[in-house]
Coordinates of N, CA, C and O in Angstrom, one line a residue:
X4 N 18.0 115.1 91.8 CA 18.8 116.3 92.0 C 20.2 115.9 92.5 O 20.3 115.0 93.4
X5 N 21.2 116.6 92.1 CA 22.5 116.3 92.6 C 22.7 116.6 94.0 O 22.1 117.6 94.5
X6 N 23.4 115.9 94.8 CA 23.6 116.1 96.2 C 24.9 116.8 96.4 O 25.9 116.5 95.8
X7 N 24.9 117.9 97.2 CA 26.1 118.6 97.5 C 27.1 117.8 98.2 O 26.7 117.0 99.1
X8 N 28.4 117.9 97.9 CA 29.4 117.1 98.5 C 30.1 118.0 99.5 O 30.2 119.3 99.3
X9 N 30.6 117.5 100.6 CA 31.3 118.3 101.6 C 32.5 118.9 101.0 O 33.2 118.4 100.2
X10 N 32.8 120.2 101.5 CA 33.9 120.9 101.1 C 34.9 120.9 102.2 O 34.5 121.1 103.4
X11 N 36.2 120.7 101.9 CA 37.2 120.8 103.0 C 38.2 121.9 102.5 O 38.3 122.2 101.3
X12 N 38.8 122.6 103.4 CA 39.7 123.7 103.1 C 41.1 123.4 103.7 O 41.2 122.8 104.7
X13 N 42.1 124.0 103.0 CA 43.4 123.9 103.5 C 44.1 125.2 103.3 O 43.7 126.0 102.5
X14 N 45.2 125.5 104.1 CA 45.9 126.7 104.0 C 47.4 126.4 103.8 O 47.9 125.4 104.4
X15 N 48.1 127.2 103.0 CA 49.5 127.0 102.8 C 50.1 128.4 102.5 O 49.6 129.1 101.7
X16 N 51.2 128.7 103.2 CA 51.9 128.0 104.3 C 51.0 128.0 105.6 O 50.0 128.6 105.6
X17 N 51.5 127.4 106.6 CA 50.8 127.4 107.9 C 50.6 128.8 108.4 O 51.5 129.6 108.3
X18 N 49.5 129.0 109.0 CA 49.1 130.4 109.5 C 50.1 130.8 110.7 O 50.7 129.9 111.3
X19 N 50.2 132.1 110.9 CA 51.0 132.6 112.0 C 50.5 132.1 113.4 O 49.3 131.8 113.6
X20 N 51.5 132.1 114.3 CA 51.1 131.7 115.7 C 50.0 132.7 116.2 O 50.1 133.9 116.0
X21 N 49.1 132.1 116.9 CA 48.0 132.9 117.5 C 46.7 132.8 116.6 O 45.6 133.2 117.0
X22 N 46.9 132.4 115.3 CA 45.7 132.3 114.4 C 45.4 130.8 114.2 O 46.3 130.0 114.3
X23 N 44.1 130.6 114.1 CA 43.7 129.2 113.8 C 42.9 129.1 112.5 O 42.3 130.1 112.1
X24 N 43.1 128.0 111.8 CA 42.4 127.8 110.5 C 41.4 126.7 110.7 O 41.8 125.6 111.2
X25 N 40.2 126.9 110.3 CA 39.1 125.9 110.4 C 39.0 125.2 109.0 O 38.5 125.8 108.1
X26 N 39.4 123.9 108.9 CA 39.3 123.2 107.6 C 37.9 122.9 107.1 O 37.7 122.6 106.0
X27 N 36.9 123.0 108.0 CA 35.5 122.8 107.6 C 34.9 124.1 107.0 O 34.0 124.0 106.2
X28 N 35.3 125.2 107.5 CA 34.7 126.5 107.0 C 35.6 127.4 106.2 O 35.2 128.3 105.5
X29 N 36.9 127.1 106.3 CA 37.9 127.9 105.6 C 38.1 129.3 106.3 O 38.7 130.2 105.7
X30 N 37.8 129.3 107.6 CA 37.9 130.6 108.3 C 39.2 130.7 109.0 O 39.6 129.7 109.7
X31 N 39.9 131.8 108.9 CA 41.2 132.1 109.6 C 40.8 133.1 110.7 O 40.3 134.2 110.3
X32 N 41.1 132.8 111.9 CA 40.7 133.7 113.0 C 41.7 133.7 114.1 O 42.6 132.8 114.2
X33 N 41.6 134.7 115.0 CA 42.4 134.8 116.2 C 43.2 136.1 116.2 O 43.0 137.0 115.4
X34 N 44.2 136.1 117.1 CA 45.1 137.3 117.2 C 46.5 136.8 117.1 O 47.0 136.0 117.9
X35 N 47.2 137.3 116.1 CA 48.6 136.9 115.9 C 49.5 137.3 117.1 O 49.2 138.4 117.7
X36 N 50.4 136.5 117.5 CA 51.3 136.8 118.7 C 52.6 137.4 118.3 O 53.3 137.9 119.2
X37 N 53.0 137.4 117.1 CA 54.3 137.9 116.6 C 54.1 138.7 115.4 O 53.3 138.4 114.5
X38 N 55.0 139.7 115.2 CA 55.1 140.4 113.9 C 55.5 139.5 112.8 O 56.2 138.5 113.1
X39 N 55.1 139.8 111.6 CA 55.4 138.9 110.5 C 55.5 139.8 109.2 O 54.6 140.6 109.0
X40 N 56.5 139.5 108.4 CA 56.6 140.2 107.1 C 55.4 139.8 106.3 O 54.7 138.8 106.5
X41 N 55.2 140.6 105.2 CA 54.1 140.3 104.3 C 54.3 138.9 103.7 O 55.3 138.5 103.2
X42 N 53.2 138.1 103.9 CA 53.3 136.6 103.5 C 52.0 136.4 102.7 O 50.9 136.7 103.1
X43 N 52.1 135.7 101.5 CA 51.0 135.3 100.7 C 50.6 133.9 101.1 O 51.4 133.0 101.1
X44 N 49.3 133.7 101.4 CA 48.7 132.5 101.8 C 47.7 132.0 100.6 O 47.1 132.8 100.0
X45 N 47.7 130.7 100.5 CA 46.8 130.1 99.5 C 45.7 129.3 100.3 O 46.1 128.4 101.1
X46 N 44.5 129.6 100.1 CA 43.4 128.8 100.7 C 42.8 127.9 99.5 O 42.4 128.5 98.5
X47 N 42.8 126.6 99.7 CA 42.3 125.7 98.7 C 41.0 125.0 99.2 O 41.0 124.5 100.3
X48 N 39.9 125.1 98.4 CA 38.7 124.4 98.8 C 38.6 123.1 97.9 O 38.9 123.2 96.7
X49 N 38.3 122.0 98.5 CA 38.3 120.7 97.8 C 37.0 120.0 98.0 O 36.5 119.9 99.2
X50 N 36.3 119.5 96.9 CA 35.2 118.6 97.1 C 35.3 117.6 95.9 O 36.3 117.6 95.2
X51 N 34.3 116.7 95.8 CA 34.4 115.7 94.7 C 34.4 116.2 93.3 O 34.9 115.5 92.4
X52 N 34.0 117.4 93.1 CA 34.0 118.0 91.8 C 35.4 118.6 91.5 O 35.6 119.0 90.3
X53 N 36.3 118.8 92.5 CA 37.6 119.3 92.2 C 38.1 120.3 93.2 O 37.6 120.3 94.4
X54 N 38.9 121.2 92.8 CA 39.5 122.2 93.8 C 39.4 123.6 93.2 O 39.4 123.8 92.0
X55 N 39.5 124.5 94.1 CA 39.5 125.9 93.7 C 40.4 126.6 94.8 O 40.3 126.3 96.0
X56 N 41.2 127.6 94.4 CA 42.1 128.2 95.3 C 42.0 129.8 95.2 O 41.6 130.3 94.1
X57 N 42.3 130.4 96.3 CA 42.4 131.9 96.3 C 43.6 132.2 97.2 O 44.0 131.5 98.1
X58 N 44.2 133.4 96.9 CA 45.3 133.8 97.7 C 45.0 135.1 98.3 O 44.2 135.9 97.9
X59 N 45.7 135.4 99.4 CA 45.6 136.7 100.1 C 47.0 136.9 100.8 O 47.7 136.0 101.0
X60 N 47.2 138.1 101.0 CA 48.5 138.5 101.7 C 48.2 139.1 103.1 O 47.3 139.9 103.2
X61 N 49.0 138.6 104.0 CA 48.8 139.1 105.4 C 50.1 139.6 105.9 O 51.2 139.0 105.8
X62 N 50.1 140.8 106.5 CA 51.2 141.4 107.2 C 50.8 141.6 108.7 O 49.7 142.2 108.9
X63 N 51.6 141.2 109.6 CA 51.3 141.4 111.0 C 52.3 142.4 111.5 O 53.5 142.1 111.5
X64 N 51.8 143.6 111.9 CA 52.7 144.6 112.4 C 52.7 144.6 113.9 O 51.7 144.5 114.6
X65 N 53.9 144.7 114.5 CA 54.1 144.8 115.9 C 53.5 146.1 116.5 O 53.7 147.1 115.9
X66 N 52.9 146.0 117.6 CA 52.4 147.2 118.2 C 53.6 148.0 118.8 O 54.6 147.4 119.1
X67 N 53.4 149.3 118.9 CA 54.5 150.1 119.5 C 54.7 149.7 120.9 O 53.8 149.3 121.6
X68 N 55.9 149.9 121.4 CA 56.3 149.6 122.8 C 57.3 150.6 123.2 O 58.5 150.5 122.7
X69 N 57.0 151.6 124.1 CA 57.9 152.6 124.5 C 58.6 152.3 125.8 O 58.1 151.8 126.7
X70 N 59.9 152.7 125.8 CA 60.7 152.7 127.1 C 61.5 154.0 127.1 O 61.5 154.7 126.1
X71 N 62.0 154.4 128.2 CA 62.8 155.6 128.3 C 63.9 155.4 129.4 O 63.9 154.5 130.2
X72 N 64.9 156.3 129.3 CA 66.0 156.2 130.2 C 65.7 156.9 131.5 O 66.6 156.9 132.4
X73 N 64.6 157.5 131.7 CA 64.2 158.2 132.9 C 62.7 158.3 133.0 O 62.0 158.6 132.0
X74 N 62.2 158.1 134.2 CA 60.7 158.2 134.5 C 60.4 159.5 135.2 O 59.3 160.0 135.3
X75 N 61.5 160.1 135.9 CA 61.3 161.2 136.8 C 62.6 162.0 136.9 O 63.7 161.4 137.0
X76 N 62.5 163.3 136.9 CA 63.7 164.2 137.2 C 63.2 165.4 137.9 O 62.1 165.9 137.8
X77 N 64.2 165.9 138.7 CA 63.9 167.1 139.5 C 65.2 168.0 139.2 O 66.3 167.6 139.4
X78 N 64.9 169.2 138.7 CA 66.0 170.2 138.5 C 65.6 171.6 139.0 O 64.4 171.8 139.1
X79 N 66.6 172.4 139.2 CA 66.3 173.8 139.5 C 66.1 174.6 138.1 O 66.7 174.2 137.1
X80 N 65.3 175.7 138.2 CA 65.2 176.5 137.0 C 66.6 176.9 136.6 O 67.5 177.1 137.4
X81 N 66.8 177.0 135.3 CA 68.1 177.4 134.7 C 69.2 176.3 134.8 O 70.4 176.6 134.7
X82 N 68.8 175.1 135.2 CA 69.7 174.0 135.2 C 69.3 173.0 134.2 O 68.1 172.6 134.1
X83 N 70.2 172.4 133.4 CA 69.9 171.5 132.3 C 69.3 170.2 132.9 O 69.8 169.7 133.9
X84 N 68.3 169.6 132.2 CA 67.8 168.3 132.5 C 68.8 167.3 131.9 O 69.5 167.6 130.9
X85 N 68.8 166.1 132.4 CA 69.5 165.0 131.7 C 68.6 164.6 130.5 O 67.4 164.4 130.7
X86 N 69.1 164.6 129.3 CA 68.3 164.3 128.1 C 67.6 163.0 128.3 O 68.2 162.0 128.7
X87 N 66.3 163.0 128.1 CA 65.5 161.8 128.2 C 65.2 161.3 126.8 O 64.8 162.0 125.9
X88 N 65.6 160.0 126.6 CA 65.4 159.4 125.3 C 64.3 158.3 125.4 O 64.4 157.4 126.2
X89 N 63.3 158.5 124.5 CA 62.2 157.5 124.5 C 62.5 156.6 123.3 O 62.7 157.0 122.2
X90 N 62.5 155.3 123.6 CA 62.9 154.3 122.5 C 61.7 153.4 122.3 O 61.0 152.9 123.2
X91 N 61.4 153.3 121.0 CA 60.2 152.4 120.6 C 60.8 151.1 120.0 O 61.7 151.1 119.2
X92 N 60.3 150.0 120.5 CA 60.7 148.7 120.0 C 59.7 148.0 119.2 O 59.7 146.8 119.0
X93 N 58.7 148.8 118.7 CA 57.6 148.1 118.0 C 57.1 148.7 116.7 O 55.9 148.7 116.5
X94 N 57.9 149.4 116.0 CA 57.5 149.8 114.7 C 56.6 151.1 114.6 O 55.8 151.2 113.7
X95 N 56.7 152.0 115.6 CA 55.9 153.2 115.5 C 56.5 154.1 114.4 O 57.7 154.2 114.2
X96 N 55.6 154.8 113.8 CA 56.1 155.8 112.7 C 56.0 157.2 113.2 O 56.5 158.1 112.5
X97 N 55.4 157.5 114.4 CA 55.3 158.8 114.8 C 55.4 158.9 116.4 O 54.8 158.0 117.0
X98 N 56.1 159.8 116.9 CA 56.2 160.1 118.3 C 55.7 161.5 118.6 O 56.0 162.4 117.8
X99 N 54.9 161.7 119.7 CA 54.4 163.0 120.0 C 54.5 163.1 121.5 O 54.6 162.1 122.3
X100 N 54.4 164.4 122.0 CA 54.5 164.7 123.5 C 53.4 165.6 123.8 O 53.0 166.5 123.1
X101 N 52.9 165.4 125.1 CA 51.8 166.3 125.6 C 52.0 166.4 127.1 O 52.3 165.4 127.7
X102 N 51.9 167.6 127.7 CA 51.7 168.9 127.0 C 53.0 169.4 126.3 O 54.0 168.7 126.4
X103 N 52.9 170.6 125.7 CA 54.0 171.2 125.0 C 55.1 171.4 126.1 O 54.8 171.9 127.2
X104 N 56.4 171.0 125.8 CA 57.4 171.2 126.9 C 57.6 172.6 127.3 O 57.3 173.6 126.6
X105 N 58.0 172.8 128.6 CA 58.2 174.1 129.2 C 59.2 174.9 128.4 O 60.1 174.3 127.7
X106 N 59.2 176.2 128.6 CA 60.1 177.1 128.0 C 61.6 176.7 128.3 O 61.9 176.4 129.4
X107 N 62.4 176.6 127.2 CA 63.8 176.2 127.4 C 64.0 174.7 127.1 O 65.2 174.3 126.9
X108 N 62.9 173.9 127.0 CA 63.1 172.5 126.7 C 62.7 172.2 125.3 O 61.9 172.9 124.7
X109 N 63.4 171.2 124.6 CA 63.2 170.9 123.2 C 62.8 169.5 123.1 O 63.4 168.6 123.6
X110 N 61.7 169.3 122.3 CA 61.2 167.9 122.0 C 61.6 167.6 120.5 O 61.3 168.4 119.6
X111 N 62.3 166.5 120.3 CA 62.7 166.0 119.0 C 61.9 164.8 118.7 O 62.3 163.7 119.2
X112 N 60.8 164.8 117.9 CA 60.0 163.7 117.7 C 60.7 162.6 116.8 O 60.3 161.4 116.9
X113 N 61.7 163.0 116.0 CA 62.4 162.0 115.2 C 63.3 161.1 116.1 O 63.4 159.9 116.1
X114 N 64.1 161.8 116.9 CA 65.1 161.1 117.8 C 64.4 160.6 119.1 O 64.9 159.8 119.8
X115 N 63.2 161.2 119.4 CA 62.5 160.8 120.6 C 63.2 161.3 121.9 O 63.2 160.6 122.9
X116 N 63.7 162.6 121.8 CA 64.4 163.1 123.0 C 63.8 164.4 123.5 O 63.3 165.2 122.7
X117 N 63.8 164.5 124.8 CA 63.5 165.8 125.5 C 64.7 166.3 126.1 O 65.4 165.5 126.9
X118 N 65.2 167.5 125.8 CA 66.4 168.0 126.4 C 66.3 169.5 126.6 O 65.3 170.1 126.2
X119 N 67.3 170.1 127.2 CA 67.4 171.5 127.4 C 67.5 172.0 128.8 O 67.7 171.2 129.7
X120 N 67.3 173.3 128.9 CA 67.4 173.9 130.2 C 66.2 174.8 130.5 O 66.0 175.8 129.8
X121 N 65.3 174.3 131.4 CA 64.1 175.1 131.6 C 64.5 176.4 132.2 O 65.3 176.5 133.1
X122 N 63.9 177.5 131.6 CA 64.2 178.8 132.1 C 63.1 179.5 132.9 O 63.2 180.6 133.2
X123 N 62.1 178.7 133.2 CA 61.0 179.2 134.1 C 60.5 178.0 134.9 O 60.4 176.9 134.4
X124 N 60.2 178.3 136.1 CA 59.6 177.3 137.0 C 58.2 177.1 136.5 O 57.5 178.0 136.0
X125 N 57.6 175.9 136.7 CA 56.3 175.6 136.3 C 55.4 175.6 137.6 O 55.9 175.4 138.7
X126 N 54.1 175.8 137.4 CA 53.2 175.8 138.5 C 52.0 174.9 138.1 O 51.4 175.2 137.1
X127 N 51.8 173.8 138.7 CA 52.6 173.3 139.8 C 54.0 172.9 139.4 O 54.2 172.8 138.2
X128 N 54.9 172.7 140.3 CA 56.3 172.5 140.0 C 56.5 171.2 139.2 O 57.5 171.1 138.5
X129 N 55.6 170.2 139.4 CA 55.8 168.9 138.6 C 54.8 168.9 137.4 O 53.7 169.2 137.6
X130 N 55.4 168.6 136.3 CA 54.6 168.4 135.1 C 54.8 166.9 134.6 O 55.9 166.4 134.6
X131 N 53.7 166.3 134.3 CA 53.7 164.9 133.7 C 53.6 165.0 132.2 O 52.6 165.5 131.7
X132 N 54.7 164.7 131.5 CA 54.7 164.6 130.1 C 54.3 163.2 129.6 O 54.8 162.3 130.2
X133 N 53.5 163.1 128.6 CA 53.1 161.8 128.1 C 53.6 161.8 126.6 O 53.2 162.6 125.8
X134 N 54.4 160.8 126.4 CA 54.9 160.6 125.0 C 54.1 159.4 124.4 O 53.9 158.4 125.1
X135 N 53.6 159.6 123.2 CA 52.8 158.6 122.5 C 53.5 158.1 121.2 O 53.9 159.0 120.4
X136 N 53.6 156.8 121.1 CA 54.1 156.2 119.8 C 52.9 155.7 119.1 O 52.0 155.0 119.7
X137 N 52.8 156.0 117.8 CA 51.6 155.6 117.0 C 52.2 154.9 115.7 O 53.0 155.4 115.0
X138 N 51.7 153.7 115.4 CA 52.2 153.0 114.2 C 51.2 153.3 113.0 O 50.2 154.0 113.2
X139 N 51.5 152.7 111.9 CA 50.8 153.0 110.7 C 49.3 152.6 110.7 O 48.5 153.1 110.0
X140 N 49.0 151.6 111.6 CA 47.7 151.1 111.7 C 46.9 151.8 112.8 O 45.7 151.5 113.1
X141 N 47.5 152.8 113.5 CA 46.8 153.6 114.5 C 47.0 153.0 115.9 O 46.5 153.6 116.9
X142 N 47.7 151.9 116.1 CA 48.0 151.3 117.4 C 48.9 152.3 118.2 O 49.8 152.8 117.6
X143 N 48.7 152.4 119.5 CA 49.5 153.4 120.3 C 50.1 152.7 121.5 O 49.6 151.7 122.0
X144 N 51.2 153.4 122.0 CA 51.8 153.0 123.3 C 52.2 154.3 123.9 O 52.6 155.3 123.2
X145 N 52.1 154.4 125.2 CA 52.5 155.7 125.9 C 53.5 155.4 127.0 O 53.5 154.3 127.6
X146 N 54.2 156.5 127.3 CA 55.2 156.4 128.4 C 55.2 157.8 129.0 O 55.1 158.8 128.3
X147 N 55.3 157.9 130.4 CA 55.2 159.2 131.0 C 56.6 159.6 131.7 O 57.4 158.7 132.0
X148 N 56.8 160.9 131.8 CA 57.9 161.5 132.5 C 57.4 162.5 133.4 O 56.7 163.4 133.0
X149 N 57.8 162.4 134.7 CA 57.4 163.4 135.7 C 58.6 164.3 135.8 O 59.7 163.9 136.3
X150 N 58.5 165.6 135.5 CA 59.6 166.6 135.5 C 59.2 167.7 136.5 O 58.2 168.4 136.3
X151 N 60.0 167.8 137.5 CA 59.8 168.9 138.5 C 60.9 169.9 138.3 O 62.1 169.7 138.3
X152 N 60.4 171.2 138.1 CA 61.3 172.3 138.0 C 61.1 173.2 139.2 O 60.1 173.9 139.3
X153 N 62.1 173.3 140.0 CA 62.0 174.1 141.2 C 62.5 175.5 141.0 O 63.4 175.8 140.2
X154 N 61.9 176.4 141.7 CA 62.3 177.8 141.7 C 63.6 177.9 142.5 O 63.8 177.1 143.4
X155 N 64.5 178.8 142.1 CA 65.7 179.0 142.9 C 65.3 179.7 144.2 O 64.4 180.6 144.2
X156 N 65.9 179.4 145.3 CA 65.6 180.1 146.6 C 66.0 181.5 146.5 O 66.9 181.9 145.8
X157 N 65.2 182.3 147.2 CA 65.5 183.8 147.3 C 66.8 184.0 148.1 O 67.0 183.3 149.0
X158 N 67.6 184.9 147.6 CA 68.8 185.2 148.3 C 68.6 186.5 149.1 O 68.1 187.5 148.6
X159 N 68.9 186.3 150.4 CA 68.7 187.5 151.3 C 70.1 187.8 151.9 O 70.9 186.9 152.3
X160 N 70.5 189.1 151.8 CA 71.8 189.5 152.3 C 71.5 190.4 153.5 O 70.7 191.4 153.4
X161 N 72.2 190.1 154.6 CA 72.1 190.9 155.8 C 73.3 191.7 155.9 O 74.5 191.2 155.8
X162 N 73.2 193.0 156.1 CA 74.3 193.9 156.3 C 74.2 194.3 157.8 O 73.2 194.9 158.2
X163 N 75.2 194.0 158.5 CA 75.3 194.4 159.9 C 76.1 195.7 160.0 O 77.2 195.7 159.6
X164 N 75.5 196.6 160.6 CA 76.2 197.9 160.9 C 76.2 198.1 162.4 O 75.3 197.7 163.1
X165 N 77.3 198.6 162.8 CA 77.4 198.9 164.3 C 77.8 200.3 164.5 O 78.5 200.9 163.7
X166 N 77.4 200.9 165.5 CA 77.8 202.3 165.9 C 78.1 202.3 167.4 O 77.4 201.6 168.2
X167 N 79.1 203.0 167.7 CA 79.4 203.2 169.1 C 79.2 204.6 169.5 O 79.7 205.5 168.8
X168 N 78.5 204.8 170.6 CA 78.3 206.2 171.1 C 79.1 206.4 172.4 O 79.1 205.5 173.2
X169 N 79.7 207.5 172.5 CA 80.5 207.8 173.7 C 79.9 209.1 174.3 O 79.5 210.0 173.6
X170 N 80.0 209.2 175.6 CA 79.5 210.4 176.3 C 80.7 211.2 176.7 O 81.5 210.7 177.5
X171 N 80.9 212.4 176.2 CA 82.1 213.2 176.6 C 81.8 214.0 177.9 O 82.7 214.7 178.3
X172 N 80.7 214.0 178.4 CA 80.4 214.7 179.7 C 80.1 213.7 180.8 O 79.1 213.1 180.8
X173 N 81.1 213.5 181.6 CA 80.9 212.6 182.7 C 79.8 213.1 183.7 O 79.7 214.3 183.8
X174 N 79.2 212.3 184.3 CA 78.1 212.6 185.2 C 78.7 212.7 186.6 O 79.6 212.0 187.0
X175 N 78.3 213.7 187.4 CA 78.9 213.9 188.7 C 78.0 213.4 189.8 O 76.8 213.3 189.7

């Protein structure tokens, strides 16, 4: 009976950083450390009978990574907040916010901005908003904003009145 000959494998081009290729098994494994555009790889198996190749395409998408120009703000009701811009540096295709912004505030998921003038105080006065970036593969990143909307102080007006009484009948 013919005896099986050992098979060795090779990959071309070299696999992305963070992945390893086992030339004895033809297995590509690991976690890529950098994003990479769509790349076609050729895996070649070789033994004494010859070679055989297969190709596959690999795309490594960067996970979303959110930052913002503000983590916390405190304003009085009917005073504009400083627009908060959430910036994604990792290829997210969708931004969302939770909970729904207070009355008078506007969330723009395309620009990643929260802006406006809150027209009602919230209870409790601080609300933590969580913005989530989600990429096409479902990977997410979150960033929070603590927004405190204070009630305006009550205005109290004191009116001082004075009266003077005189006695027109002297006492004897």
